[in-house]
PDB file of C-alpha atoms in Angstrom:
ATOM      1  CA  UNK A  29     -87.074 159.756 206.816  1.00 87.00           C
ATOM      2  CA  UNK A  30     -85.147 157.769 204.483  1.00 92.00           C
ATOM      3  CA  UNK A  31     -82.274 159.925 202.313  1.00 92.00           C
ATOM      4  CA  UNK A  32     -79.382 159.109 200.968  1.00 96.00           C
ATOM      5  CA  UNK A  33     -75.959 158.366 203.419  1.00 96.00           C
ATOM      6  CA  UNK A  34     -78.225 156.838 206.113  1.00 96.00           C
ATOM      7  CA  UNK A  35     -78.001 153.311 206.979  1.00 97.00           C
ATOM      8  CA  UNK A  36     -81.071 151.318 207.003  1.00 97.00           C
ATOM      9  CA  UNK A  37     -81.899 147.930 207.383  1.00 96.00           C
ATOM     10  CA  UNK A  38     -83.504 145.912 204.577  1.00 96.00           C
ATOM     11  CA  UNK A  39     -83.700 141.923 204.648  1.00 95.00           C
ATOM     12  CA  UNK A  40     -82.101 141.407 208.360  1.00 94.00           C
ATOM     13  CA  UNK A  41     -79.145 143.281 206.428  1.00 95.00           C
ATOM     14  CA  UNK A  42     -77.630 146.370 206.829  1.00 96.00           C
ATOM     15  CA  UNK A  43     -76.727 148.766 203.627  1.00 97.00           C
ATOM     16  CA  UNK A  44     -75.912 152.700 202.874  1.00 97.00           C
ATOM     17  CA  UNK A  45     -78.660 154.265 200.755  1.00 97.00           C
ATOM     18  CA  UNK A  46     -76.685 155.492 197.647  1.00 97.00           C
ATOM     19  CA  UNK A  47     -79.335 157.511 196.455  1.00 97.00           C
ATOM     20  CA  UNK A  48     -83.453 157.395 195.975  1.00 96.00           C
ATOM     21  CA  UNK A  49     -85.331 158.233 193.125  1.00 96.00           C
ATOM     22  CA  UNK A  50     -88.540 158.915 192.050  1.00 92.00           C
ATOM     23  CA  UNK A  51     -90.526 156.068 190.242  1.00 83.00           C
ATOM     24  CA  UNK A  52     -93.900 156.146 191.007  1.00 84.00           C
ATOM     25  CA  UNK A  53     -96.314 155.300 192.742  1.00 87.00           C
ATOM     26  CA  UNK A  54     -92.682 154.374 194.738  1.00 86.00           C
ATOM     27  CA  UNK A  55     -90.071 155.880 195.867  1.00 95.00           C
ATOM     28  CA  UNK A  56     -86.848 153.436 195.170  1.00 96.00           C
ATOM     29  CA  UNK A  57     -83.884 153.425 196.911  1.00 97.00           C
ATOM     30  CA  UNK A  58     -80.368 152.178 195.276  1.00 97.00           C
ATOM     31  CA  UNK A  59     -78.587 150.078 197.983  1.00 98.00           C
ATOM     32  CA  UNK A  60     -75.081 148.237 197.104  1.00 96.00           C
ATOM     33  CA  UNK A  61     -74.875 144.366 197.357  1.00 94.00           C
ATOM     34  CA  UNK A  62     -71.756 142.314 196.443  1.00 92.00           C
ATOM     35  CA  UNK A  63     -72.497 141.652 192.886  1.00 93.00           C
ATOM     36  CA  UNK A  64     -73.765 145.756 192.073  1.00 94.00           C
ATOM     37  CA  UNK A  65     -76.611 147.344 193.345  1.00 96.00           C
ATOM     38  CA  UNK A  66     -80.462 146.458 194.247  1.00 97.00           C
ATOM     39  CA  UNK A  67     -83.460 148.818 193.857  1.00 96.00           C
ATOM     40  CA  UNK A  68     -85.799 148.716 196.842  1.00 96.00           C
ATOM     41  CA  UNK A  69     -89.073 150.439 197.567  1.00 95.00           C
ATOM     42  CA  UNK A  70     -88.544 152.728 200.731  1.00 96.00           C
ATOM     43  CA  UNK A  71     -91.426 151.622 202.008  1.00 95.00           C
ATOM     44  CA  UNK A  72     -89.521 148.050 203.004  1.00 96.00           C
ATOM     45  CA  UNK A  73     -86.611 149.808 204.723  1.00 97.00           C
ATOM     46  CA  UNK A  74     -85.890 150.471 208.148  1.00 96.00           C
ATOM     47  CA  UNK A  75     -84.049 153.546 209.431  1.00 95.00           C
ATOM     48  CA  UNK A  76     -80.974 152.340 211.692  1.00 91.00           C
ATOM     49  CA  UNK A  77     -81.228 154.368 214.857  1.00 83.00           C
ATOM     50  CA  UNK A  78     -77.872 155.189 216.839  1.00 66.00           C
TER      51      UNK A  78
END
């Protein structure tokens, strides 16, 4: 399950989920990039085991 404070994988990247909200049919999660933030569907994101 994808929450916030997990690391997940998006893009061959790795990011912290900063939070997820509601927006549907999607859930979206906030993840931080250089230049801000990105929205992302959950459904694109892997969870980083380990």
């Amino acid at each position: 399950m994808i929450r916030p404070g997990i690391t997940v994988i998006y893009q061959e990247n790795c990011y912290r989920v900063r939070t997820i909200v509601g927006y549907q049919p999607y859930q979206l999660a906030q993840l931080p990039v250089r230049n801000g933030d990105i929205w992302v569907p959950v459904e694109q994101l892997t969870k980083l085991e380990g």
